XYZ file of C-alpha atoms in Angstrom:
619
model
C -28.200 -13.830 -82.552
C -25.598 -16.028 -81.111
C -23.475 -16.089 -84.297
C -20.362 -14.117 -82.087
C -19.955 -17.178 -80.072
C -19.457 -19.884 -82.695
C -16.618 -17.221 -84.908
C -14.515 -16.773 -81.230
C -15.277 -19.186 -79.058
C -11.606 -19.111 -77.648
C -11.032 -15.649 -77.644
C -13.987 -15.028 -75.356
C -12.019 -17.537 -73.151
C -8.562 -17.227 -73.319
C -7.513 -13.650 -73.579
C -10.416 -12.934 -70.387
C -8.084 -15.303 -68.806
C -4.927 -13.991 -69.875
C -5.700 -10.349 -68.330
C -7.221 -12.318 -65.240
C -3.678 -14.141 -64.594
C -1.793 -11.067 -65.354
C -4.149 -8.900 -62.875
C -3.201 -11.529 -60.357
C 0.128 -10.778 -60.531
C 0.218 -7.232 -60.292
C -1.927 -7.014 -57.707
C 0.205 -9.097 -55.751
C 2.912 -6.953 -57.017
C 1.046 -3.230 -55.911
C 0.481 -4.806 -52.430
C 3.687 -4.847 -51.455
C 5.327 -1.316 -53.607
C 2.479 0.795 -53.333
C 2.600 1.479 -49.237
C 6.517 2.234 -50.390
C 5.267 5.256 -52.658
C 3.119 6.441 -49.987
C -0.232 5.072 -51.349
C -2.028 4.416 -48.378
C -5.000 4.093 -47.208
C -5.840 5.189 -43.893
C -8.476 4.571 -41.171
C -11.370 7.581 -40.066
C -14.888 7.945 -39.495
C -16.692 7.451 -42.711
C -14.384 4.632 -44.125
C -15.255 0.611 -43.326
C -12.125 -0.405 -42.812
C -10.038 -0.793 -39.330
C -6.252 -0.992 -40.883
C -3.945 0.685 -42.844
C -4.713 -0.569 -46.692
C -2.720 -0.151 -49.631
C -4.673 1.770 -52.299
C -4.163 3.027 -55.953
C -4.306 -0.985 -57.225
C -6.459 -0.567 -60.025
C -2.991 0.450 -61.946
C -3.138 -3.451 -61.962
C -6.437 -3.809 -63.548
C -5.494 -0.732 -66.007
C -2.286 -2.366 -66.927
C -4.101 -5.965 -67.038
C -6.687 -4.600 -69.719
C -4.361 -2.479 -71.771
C -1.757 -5.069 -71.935
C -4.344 -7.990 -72.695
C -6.197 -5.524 -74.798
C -3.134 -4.940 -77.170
C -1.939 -8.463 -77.935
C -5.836 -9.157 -78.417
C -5.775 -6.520 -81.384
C -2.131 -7.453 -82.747
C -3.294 -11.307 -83.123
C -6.465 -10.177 -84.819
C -5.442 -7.883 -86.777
C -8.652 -5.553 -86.064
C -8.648 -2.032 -87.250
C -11.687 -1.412 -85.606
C -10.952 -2.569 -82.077
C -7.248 -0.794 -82.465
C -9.750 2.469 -83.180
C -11.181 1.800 -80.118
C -8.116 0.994 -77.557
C -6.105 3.675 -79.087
C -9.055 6.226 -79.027
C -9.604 5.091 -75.143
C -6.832 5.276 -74.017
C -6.062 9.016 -74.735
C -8.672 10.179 -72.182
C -7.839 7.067 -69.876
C -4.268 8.601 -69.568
C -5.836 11.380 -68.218
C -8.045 9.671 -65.702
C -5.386 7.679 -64.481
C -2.898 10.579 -63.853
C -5.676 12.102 -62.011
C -6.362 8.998 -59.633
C -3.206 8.257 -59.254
C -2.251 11.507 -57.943
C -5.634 11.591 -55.846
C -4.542 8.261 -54.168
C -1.245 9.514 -53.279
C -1.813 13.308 -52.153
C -6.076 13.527 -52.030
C -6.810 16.529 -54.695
C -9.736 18.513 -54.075
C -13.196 17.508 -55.118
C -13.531 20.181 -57.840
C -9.905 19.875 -59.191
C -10.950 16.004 -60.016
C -13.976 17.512 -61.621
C -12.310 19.787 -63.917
C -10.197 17.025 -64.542
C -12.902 14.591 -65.228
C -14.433 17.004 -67.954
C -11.510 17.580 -69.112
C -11.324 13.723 -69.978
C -15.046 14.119 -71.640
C -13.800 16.449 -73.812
C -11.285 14.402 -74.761
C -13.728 11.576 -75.357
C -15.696 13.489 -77.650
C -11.950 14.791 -79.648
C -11.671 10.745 -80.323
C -15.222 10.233 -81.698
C -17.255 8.866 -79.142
C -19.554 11.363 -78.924
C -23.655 11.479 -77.971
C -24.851 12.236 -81.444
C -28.310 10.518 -81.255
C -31.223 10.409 -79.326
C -32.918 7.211 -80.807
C -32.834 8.421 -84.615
C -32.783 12.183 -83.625
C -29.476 13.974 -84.509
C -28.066 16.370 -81.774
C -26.550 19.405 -82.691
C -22.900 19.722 -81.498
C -23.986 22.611 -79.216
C -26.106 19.723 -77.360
C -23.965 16.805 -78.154
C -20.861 18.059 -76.424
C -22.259 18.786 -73.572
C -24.365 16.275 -73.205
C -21.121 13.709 -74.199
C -18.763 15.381 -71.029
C -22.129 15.158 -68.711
C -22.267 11.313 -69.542
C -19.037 10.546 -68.916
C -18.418 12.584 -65.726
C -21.777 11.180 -64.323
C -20.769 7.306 -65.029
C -17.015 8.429 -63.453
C -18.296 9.317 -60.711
C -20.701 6.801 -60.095
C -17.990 4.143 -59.983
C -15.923 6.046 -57.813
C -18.742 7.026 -55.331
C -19.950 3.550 -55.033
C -16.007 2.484 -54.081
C -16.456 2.215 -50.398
C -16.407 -1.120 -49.228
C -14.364 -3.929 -49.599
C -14.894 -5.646 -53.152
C -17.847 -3.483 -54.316
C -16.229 -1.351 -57.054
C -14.349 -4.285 -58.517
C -17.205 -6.453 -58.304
C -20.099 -4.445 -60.173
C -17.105 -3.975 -62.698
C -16.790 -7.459 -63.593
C -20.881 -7.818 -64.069
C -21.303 -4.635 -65.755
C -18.397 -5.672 -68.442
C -20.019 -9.117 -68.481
C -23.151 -7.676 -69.335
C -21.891 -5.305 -71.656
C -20.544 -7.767 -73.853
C -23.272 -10.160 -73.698
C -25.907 -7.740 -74.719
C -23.408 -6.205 -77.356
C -23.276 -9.761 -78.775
C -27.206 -10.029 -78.483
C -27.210 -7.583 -80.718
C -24.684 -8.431 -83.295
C -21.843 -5.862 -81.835
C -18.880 -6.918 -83.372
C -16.799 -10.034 -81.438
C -14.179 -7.605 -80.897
C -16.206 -5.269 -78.702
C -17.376 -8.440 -76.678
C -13.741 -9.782 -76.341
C -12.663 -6.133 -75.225
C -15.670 -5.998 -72.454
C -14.786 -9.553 -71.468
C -11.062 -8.755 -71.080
C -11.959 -5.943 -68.650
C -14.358 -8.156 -66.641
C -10.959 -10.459 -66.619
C -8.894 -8.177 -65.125
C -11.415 -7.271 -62.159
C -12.274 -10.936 -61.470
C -8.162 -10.752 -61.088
C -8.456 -7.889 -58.964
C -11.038 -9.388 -57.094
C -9.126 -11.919 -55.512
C -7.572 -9.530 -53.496
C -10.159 -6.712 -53.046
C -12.699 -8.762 -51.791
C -13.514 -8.535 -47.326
C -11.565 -8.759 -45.910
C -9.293 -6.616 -48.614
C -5.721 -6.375 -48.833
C -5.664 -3.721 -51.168
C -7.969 -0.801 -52.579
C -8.282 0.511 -56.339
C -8.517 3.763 -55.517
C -9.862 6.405 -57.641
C -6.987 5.147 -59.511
C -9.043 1.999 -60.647
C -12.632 3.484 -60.191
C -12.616 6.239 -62.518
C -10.977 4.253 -65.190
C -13.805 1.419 -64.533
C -16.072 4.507 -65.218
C -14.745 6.003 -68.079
C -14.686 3.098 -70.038
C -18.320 1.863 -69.474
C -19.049 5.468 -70.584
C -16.515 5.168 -73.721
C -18.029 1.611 -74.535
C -21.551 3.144 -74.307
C -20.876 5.754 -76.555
C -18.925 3.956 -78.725
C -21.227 1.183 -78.972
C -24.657 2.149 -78.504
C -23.890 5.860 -79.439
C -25.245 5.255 -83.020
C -29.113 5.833 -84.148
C -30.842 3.243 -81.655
C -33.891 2.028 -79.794
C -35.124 3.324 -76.998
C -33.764 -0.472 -75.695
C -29.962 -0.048 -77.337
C -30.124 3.448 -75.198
C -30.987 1.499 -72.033
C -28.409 -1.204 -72.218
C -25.331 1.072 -71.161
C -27.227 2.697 -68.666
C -28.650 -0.950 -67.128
C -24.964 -2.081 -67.491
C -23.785 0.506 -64.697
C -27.101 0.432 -62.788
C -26.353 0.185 -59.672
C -23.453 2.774 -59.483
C -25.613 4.991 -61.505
C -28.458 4.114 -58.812
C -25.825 5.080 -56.065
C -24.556 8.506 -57.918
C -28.827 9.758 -58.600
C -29.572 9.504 -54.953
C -26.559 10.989 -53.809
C -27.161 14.058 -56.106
C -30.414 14.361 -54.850
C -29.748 13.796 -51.136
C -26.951 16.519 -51.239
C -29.007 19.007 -52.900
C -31.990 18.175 -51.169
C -29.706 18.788 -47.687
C -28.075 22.420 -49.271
C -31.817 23.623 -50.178
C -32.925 22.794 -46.741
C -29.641 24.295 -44.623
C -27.660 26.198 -47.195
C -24.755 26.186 -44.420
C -24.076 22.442 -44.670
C -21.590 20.521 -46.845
C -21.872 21.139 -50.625
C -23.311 17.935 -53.227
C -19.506 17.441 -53.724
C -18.772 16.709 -49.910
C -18.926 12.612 -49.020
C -21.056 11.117 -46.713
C -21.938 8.243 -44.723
C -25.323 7.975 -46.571
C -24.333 5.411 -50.110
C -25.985 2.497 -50.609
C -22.972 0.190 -49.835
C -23.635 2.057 -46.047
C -26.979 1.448 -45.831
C -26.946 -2.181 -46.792
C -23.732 -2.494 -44.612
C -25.616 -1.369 -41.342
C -28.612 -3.918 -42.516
C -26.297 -6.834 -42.732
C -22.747 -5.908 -40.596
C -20.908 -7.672 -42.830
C -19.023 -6.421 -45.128
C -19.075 -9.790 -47.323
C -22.781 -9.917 -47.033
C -23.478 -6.513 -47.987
C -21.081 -6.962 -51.118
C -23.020 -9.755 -52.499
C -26.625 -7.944 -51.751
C -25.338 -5.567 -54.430
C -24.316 -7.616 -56.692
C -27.463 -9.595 -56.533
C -29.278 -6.080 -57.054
C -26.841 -5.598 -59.904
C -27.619 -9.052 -61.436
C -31.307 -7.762 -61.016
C -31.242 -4.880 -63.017
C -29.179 -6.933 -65.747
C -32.140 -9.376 -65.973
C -33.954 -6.149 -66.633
C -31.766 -5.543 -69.655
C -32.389 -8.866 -70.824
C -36.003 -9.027 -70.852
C -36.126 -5.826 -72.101
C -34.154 -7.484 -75.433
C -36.302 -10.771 -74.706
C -39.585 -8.652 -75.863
C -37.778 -6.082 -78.155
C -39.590 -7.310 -80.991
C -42.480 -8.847 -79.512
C -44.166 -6.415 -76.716
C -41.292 -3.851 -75.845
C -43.927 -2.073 -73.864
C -43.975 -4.964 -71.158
C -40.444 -5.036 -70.784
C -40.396 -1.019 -70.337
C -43.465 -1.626 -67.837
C -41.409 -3.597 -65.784
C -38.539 -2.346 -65.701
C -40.388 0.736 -64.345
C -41.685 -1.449 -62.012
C -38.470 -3.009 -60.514
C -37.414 0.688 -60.000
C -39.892 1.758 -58.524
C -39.498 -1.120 -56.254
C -36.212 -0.326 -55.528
C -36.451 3.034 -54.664
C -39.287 2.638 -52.501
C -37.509 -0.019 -50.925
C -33.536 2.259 -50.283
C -34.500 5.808 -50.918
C -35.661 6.348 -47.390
C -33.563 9.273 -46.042
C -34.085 10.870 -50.119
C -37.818 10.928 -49.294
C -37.576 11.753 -46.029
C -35.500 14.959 -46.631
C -37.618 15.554 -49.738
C -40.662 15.903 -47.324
C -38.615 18.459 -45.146
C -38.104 20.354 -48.413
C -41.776 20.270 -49.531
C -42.493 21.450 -45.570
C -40.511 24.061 -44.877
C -39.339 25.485 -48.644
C -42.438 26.501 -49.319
C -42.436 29.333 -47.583
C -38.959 30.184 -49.226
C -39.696 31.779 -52.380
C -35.992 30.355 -53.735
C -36.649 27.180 -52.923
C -40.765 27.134 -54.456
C -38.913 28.846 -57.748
C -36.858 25.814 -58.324
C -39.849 23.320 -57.645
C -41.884 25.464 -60.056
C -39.199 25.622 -62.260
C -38.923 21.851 -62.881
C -42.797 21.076 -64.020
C -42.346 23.144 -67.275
C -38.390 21.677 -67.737
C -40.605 17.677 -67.470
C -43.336 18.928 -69.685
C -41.051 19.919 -72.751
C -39.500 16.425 -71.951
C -42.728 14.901 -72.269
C -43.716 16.394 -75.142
C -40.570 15.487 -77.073
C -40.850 11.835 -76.067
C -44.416 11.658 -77.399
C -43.378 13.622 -80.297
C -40.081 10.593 -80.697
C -42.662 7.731 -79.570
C -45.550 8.798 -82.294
C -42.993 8.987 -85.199
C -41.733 5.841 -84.198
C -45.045 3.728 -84.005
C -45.805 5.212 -87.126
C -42.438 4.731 -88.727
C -41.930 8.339 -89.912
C -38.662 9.719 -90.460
C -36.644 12.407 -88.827
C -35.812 14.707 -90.939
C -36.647 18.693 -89.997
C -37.587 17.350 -86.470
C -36.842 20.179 -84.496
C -38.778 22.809 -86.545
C -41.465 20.168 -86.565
C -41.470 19.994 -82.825
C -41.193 23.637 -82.342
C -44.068 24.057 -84.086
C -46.647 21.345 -82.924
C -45.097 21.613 -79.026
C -44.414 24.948 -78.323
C -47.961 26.102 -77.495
C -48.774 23.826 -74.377
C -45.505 25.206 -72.471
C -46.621 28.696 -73.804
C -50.302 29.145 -72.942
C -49.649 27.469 -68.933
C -47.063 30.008 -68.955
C -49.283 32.958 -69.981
C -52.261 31.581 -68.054
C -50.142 31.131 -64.793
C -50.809 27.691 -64.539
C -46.879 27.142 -63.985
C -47.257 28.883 -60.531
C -49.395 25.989 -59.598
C -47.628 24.169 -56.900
C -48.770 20.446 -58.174
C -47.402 18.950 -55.139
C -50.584 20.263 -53.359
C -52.918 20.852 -56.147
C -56.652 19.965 -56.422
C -59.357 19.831 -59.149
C -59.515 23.051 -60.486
C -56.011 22.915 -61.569
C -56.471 19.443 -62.897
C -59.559 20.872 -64.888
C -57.363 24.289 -66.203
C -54.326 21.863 -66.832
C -56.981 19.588 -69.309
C -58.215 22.554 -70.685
C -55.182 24.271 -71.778
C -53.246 21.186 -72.822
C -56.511 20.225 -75.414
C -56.231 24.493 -76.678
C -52.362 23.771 -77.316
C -52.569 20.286 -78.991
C -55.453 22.024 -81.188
C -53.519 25.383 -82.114
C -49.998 23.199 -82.625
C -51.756 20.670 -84.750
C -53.246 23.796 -86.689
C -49.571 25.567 -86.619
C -48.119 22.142 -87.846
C -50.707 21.111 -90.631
C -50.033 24.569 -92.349
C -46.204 25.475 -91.853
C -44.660 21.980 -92.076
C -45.545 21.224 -95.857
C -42.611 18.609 -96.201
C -44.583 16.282 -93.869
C -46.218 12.753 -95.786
C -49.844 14.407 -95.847
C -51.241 10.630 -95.657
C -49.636 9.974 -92.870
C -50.883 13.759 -91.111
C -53.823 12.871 -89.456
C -52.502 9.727 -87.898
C -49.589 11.354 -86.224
C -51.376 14.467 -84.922
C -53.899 12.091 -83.294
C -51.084 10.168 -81.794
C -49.251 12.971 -80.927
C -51.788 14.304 -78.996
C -53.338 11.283 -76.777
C -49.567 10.612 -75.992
C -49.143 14.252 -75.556
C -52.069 15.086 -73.235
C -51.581 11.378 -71.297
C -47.925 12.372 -70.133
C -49.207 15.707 -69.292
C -51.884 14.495 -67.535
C -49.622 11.907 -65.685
C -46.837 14.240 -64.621
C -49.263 16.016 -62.658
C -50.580 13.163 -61.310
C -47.483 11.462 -60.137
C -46.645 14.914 -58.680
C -49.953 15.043 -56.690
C -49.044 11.676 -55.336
C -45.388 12.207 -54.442
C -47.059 15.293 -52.254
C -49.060 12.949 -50.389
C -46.876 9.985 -50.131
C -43.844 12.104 -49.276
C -45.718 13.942 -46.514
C -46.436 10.410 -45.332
C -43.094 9.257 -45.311
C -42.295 12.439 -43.022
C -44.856 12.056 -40.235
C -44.415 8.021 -40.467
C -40.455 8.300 -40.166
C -40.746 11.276 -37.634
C -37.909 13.342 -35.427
C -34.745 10.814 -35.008
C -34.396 9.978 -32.064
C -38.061 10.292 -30.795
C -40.017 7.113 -29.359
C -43.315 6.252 -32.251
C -46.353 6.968 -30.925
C -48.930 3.570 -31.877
C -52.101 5.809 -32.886
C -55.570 4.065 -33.191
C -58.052 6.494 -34.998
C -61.577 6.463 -33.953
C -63.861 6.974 -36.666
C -63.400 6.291 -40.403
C -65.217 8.841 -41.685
C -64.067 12.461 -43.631
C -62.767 13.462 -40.571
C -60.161 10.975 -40.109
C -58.697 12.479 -43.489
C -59.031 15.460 -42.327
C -56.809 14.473 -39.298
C -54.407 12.760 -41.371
C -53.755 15.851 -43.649
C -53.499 17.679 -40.400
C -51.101 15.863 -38.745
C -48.921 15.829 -41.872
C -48.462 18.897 -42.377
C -47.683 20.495 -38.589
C -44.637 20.393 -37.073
C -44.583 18.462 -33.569
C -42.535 16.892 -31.495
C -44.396 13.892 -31.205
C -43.084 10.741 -33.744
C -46.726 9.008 -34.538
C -47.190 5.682 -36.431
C -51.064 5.267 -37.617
C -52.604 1.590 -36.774
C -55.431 1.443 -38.296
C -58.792 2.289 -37.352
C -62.048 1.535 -35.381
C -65.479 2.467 -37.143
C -69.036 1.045 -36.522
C -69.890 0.957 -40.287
C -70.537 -2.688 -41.292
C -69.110 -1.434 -44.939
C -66.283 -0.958 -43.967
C -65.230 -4.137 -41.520
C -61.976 -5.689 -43.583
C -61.198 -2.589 -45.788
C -58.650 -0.338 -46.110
C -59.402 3.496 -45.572
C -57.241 6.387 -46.364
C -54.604 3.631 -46.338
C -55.313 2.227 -42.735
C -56.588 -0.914 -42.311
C -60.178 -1.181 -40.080
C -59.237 -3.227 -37.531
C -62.687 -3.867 -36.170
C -65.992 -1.987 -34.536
C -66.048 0.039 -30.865
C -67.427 -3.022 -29.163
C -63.344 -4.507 -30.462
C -62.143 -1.677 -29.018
C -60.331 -3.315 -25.939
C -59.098 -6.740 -27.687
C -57.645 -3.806 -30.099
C -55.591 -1.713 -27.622
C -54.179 -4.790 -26.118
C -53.283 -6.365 -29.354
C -51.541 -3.907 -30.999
C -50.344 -1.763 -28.033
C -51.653 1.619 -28.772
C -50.656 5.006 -27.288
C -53.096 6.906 -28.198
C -56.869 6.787 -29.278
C -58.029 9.955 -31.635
C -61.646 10.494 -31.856
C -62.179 11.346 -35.316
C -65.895 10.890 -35.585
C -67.896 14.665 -35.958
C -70.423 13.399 -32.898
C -70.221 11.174 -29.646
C -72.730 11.040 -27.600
C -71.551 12.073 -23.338
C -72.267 8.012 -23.302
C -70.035 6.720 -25.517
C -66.953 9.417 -24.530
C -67.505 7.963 -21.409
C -67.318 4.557 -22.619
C -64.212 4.989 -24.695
C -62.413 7.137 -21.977
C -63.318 4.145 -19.591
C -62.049 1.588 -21.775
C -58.731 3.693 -22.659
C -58.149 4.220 -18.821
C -58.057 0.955 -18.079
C -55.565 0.194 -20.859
C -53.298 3.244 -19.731
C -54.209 4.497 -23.397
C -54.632 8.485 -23.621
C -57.497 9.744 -25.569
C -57.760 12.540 -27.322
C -60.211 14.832 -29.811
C -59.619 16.101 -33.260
C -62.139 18.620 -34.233
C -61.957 20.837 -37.170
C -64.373 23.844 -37.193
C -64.882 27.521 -38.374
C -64.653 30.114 -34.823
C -65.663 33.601 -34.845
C -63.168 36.469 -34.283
C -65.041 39.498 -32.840
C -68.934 40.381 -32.838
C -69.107 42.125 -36.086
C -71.993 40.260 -38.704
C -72.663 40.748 -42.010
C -76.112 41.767 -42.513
């Protein structure tokens, strides 16, 4: 595993630390000629820094690599890594034209775009192209695409995440670090480890200068090139027939920016769906996670290293993902799962926030419910294809004809929810009927596409038949079943998030509920789905049931029984008391009202009931 080490033990060293020395001196260099061209960057209100900054200095770390990256492949006569600098730097001569000329004169959003795909194209004219999914050939008509949607995504991800003092520079010198270290894990050739080690020389370079307080930026001049080649390395690399694992290793490299780029998409569009008057997905804001930690920490050192600690984090993900590649690769896929989840929990606050506006209020917009519809069916066909990849692969069955063997065995689930209308099911608020329809047409489409498979795909290993439809369809109808689930629960937990965050701005009201019972729930659902102006935080609650004393309910902790009820109110200083038991006695009102008088707590009712409109009766 480590046999890259012992064949180039000093090229790992020294030519790192030749670009690192040269990147030193150019960056000194840019600081003082760039502000003469005009490259500067200035002060406003969504920017960190306070002074006037020199900017387009990742020419240094472009001319660093290049210039490292040339005498590296003239000394070692490699044909292979001469393929790759020559083939990369074709598109990169692109990229850097465009940030250069973005530094100096700030193009417009969707020029840079066009640009950008125009350097994916170019990408994919060199050969590093997204052939493979795992050991599934892509068409061109998919792999082009799919090549220019890569590369502009990981682009922009390191230029959206280059807002603070030391951040872009720094996540580049990890990600190349890790890059070559898990492209020497698994037996990459010493020259693509020496390239990605050269890179992560010329940032540490960089570095020196960038980091708080800076005295120079990269500029999209630096940022996109950082992106484009951890997009060209992952292609070129890892762009081959591959685990599920090689696949994750590119994507792990640039985590964070990638991290940084997802919820900005989804903020943005969130934000147009909701007010289609505000700023496009293309317009910056204040809202990236270099912003968010920044206001956490006020420091713009501080903030710096959180991410690269949350960088390192995701890297250890990588590696214990290879650690049980060939041992248990589902626990290293469980928790990496986990981590994210984790993580978005922990940041993604305004992106569920604003998702639980959009779940609110777009449902009454039939454009907005299309789109949310739209996506179930789009995640189903995705789920179905990775059962279809994970069965063949457990079962070590080739490839070949997939897509007319997929057709055939998939195509009826999508197909009979369609014709039954279950796709006009809004999951996010579904119950047990549809859960009960959902089972019962996903078990009459695994049964008609086993039948439809079994009799038109006659070049499949019969022996192995049986096995794989089985497979097939327990993966099949879990993922299915799970989807739904998760959606079910991101309903109810995003509603949450909505009431619990509240209106900005707006003093929380503590709330104690009293009563445990179905009516509490009943409250809860209520109060998460009506618009007030009234911010409320739940406390827990007080019930007399012995059964309950300690637990959790509805996801409130009981805090203790009615005769509690005034070491309660003064321990956790509550606002407001809801009744949410069906009965009280005139007694015990009286007795609660009492008690929340004397506190200064208000009290209030919830009652749910069915009142009659008019006197006529049915007979």
């Amino acid at each position: 595993m480590f046999e890259f080490l012992k064949a180039s033990v000093y090229a790992l060293i020294i030519y790192p630390g030749i670009a690192c020395i040269l990147s030193l001196v150019l960056t000194r260099l840019c600081i003082g000629l760039l502000p003469r061209a005009g490259f500067v960057d200035m002060p406003d209100a969504r920017r960190v820094h306070r002074k006037p900054t020199p900017r387009g200095g990742g020419i240094a770390i472009i001319a660093a690599f290049f210039l490292t990256s040339v005498l590296y492949v003239e000394r070692h006569a490699s044909a292979q890594m001469g393929g790759f600098v020559a083939g990369f730097a074709l598109p990169a001569f692109v990229i850097v034209v465009c940030g250069l000329l973005d530094d100096r004169f700030s193009l417009a959003s969707r020029t840079k775009l066009v640009i950008q795909i125009l350097a994916g194209v170019l990408v994919w004219v060199v050969g590093a192209r997204l052939k493979f999914i795992l050991s599934v050939e892509l068409p061109d008509y998919l792999a082009l695409p799919l090549t220019v949607l890569w590369v502009v995504t990981i682009v922009n991800a390191f230029n959206l995440i280059d807002g603070m003092d030391g951040v872009a520079a720094g996540l580049g010198f990890l990600s190349a670090v890790c890059l070559g270290l898990w492209g020497g894990l698994q037996n990459s050739s010493a020259g693509l480890v020496a390239i990605a080690f050269i890179l992560a020389g010329s940032c540490a370079g960089f570095l020196r200068y960038n980091f708080s307080p800076a005295s120079i930026f990269m500029g999209d001049t630096g940022s996109m090139f950082l992106g484009l080649f951890f997009a060209y390395a992952g292609l070129t690399c890892f762009g081959k027939p591959a685990t599920l694992t090689s696949l994750l290793i590119p994507v792990l490299a640039v985590g964070v920016p990638l991290f940084d780029v997802a919820l900005a998409f989804w903020r943005r569009l969130v934000r147009k769906l909701l007010d289609p008057s505000s700023s496009g997905i293309m317009t910056a804001d204040m809202f990236h996670l270099h912003h968010r930690i920044l206001k956490q920490v006020s420091s713009q050192r501080k903030a710096a290293i959180r991410i690269y600690l949350l960088a390192c984090l995701l890297a250890g993900m990588g590696f214990v993902v290879l650690l049980f590649e060939q041992t248990i690769p589902a626990l290293g896929y469980m928790a990496l799962l986990l981590i994210l989840l984790l993580v978005v929990r922990r940041i993604a606050g305004v992106e569920l926030y604003d998702s639980a506006r959009l779940l609110k209020e777009g449902i009454s917009r039939p454009r907005k419910l299309l789109l949310i519809l739209l996506a179930v069916p789009a995640v189903d066909l995705l789920v179905l294809f990775v059962a279809d990849l994970a069965a063949r692969r457990l079962l070590h069955i080739g490839f070949h004809e997939f897509w007319y063997d997929f057709v055939c065995i998939a195509a009826p689930i999508p197909l009979l929810f369609l014709i039954s209308g279950s796709y006009r099911v809004l999951w996010l608020r579904a119950g047990y009927e549809e859960f009960r329809q959902a089972a019962e047409l996903t078990l009459t489409g695994l049964i008609i596409g086993s039948c439809l498979f079994a009799f038109f795909c006659d070049k499949f290993d019969r022996e192995q038949l049986p096995a794989y439809l089985v497979l097939f369809s327990l993966l099949a109808a879990f993922g299915i079943g799970f989807v739904r689930f998760v959606l079910v629960y991101l309903g109810m937990r995003m509603m949450w998030q909505l009431r619990q965050t509240g209106v900005p701005g707006v003093r929380n009201t503590r709330v104690l509920l009293y009563g445990g019972g179905l009516n509490a729930t009943l409250y809860l659902n209520y109060v998460s789905g009506c618009a007030t102006s009234e911010n409320m935080s739940f406390i827990g609650i007080v019930d007399d049931d012995p059964a309950l004393a300690g637990m959790r309910v509805f996801g409130l902790p009981v805090l203790g029984f009615s005769a509690d009820l005034e070491r309660i109110l003064a321990r956790y200083s509550i606002d407001k008391i809801v009744l949410t038991v069906r009965r009280t006695s005139p007694e015990r009102e009286a007795h609660v009202l009492s008690i929340a008088e004397r506190a200064g707590v208000s009290l209030c009712r919830f009652q749910a009931e069915e009142l009659r409109i008019g006197d006529f009766r049915v007979e």
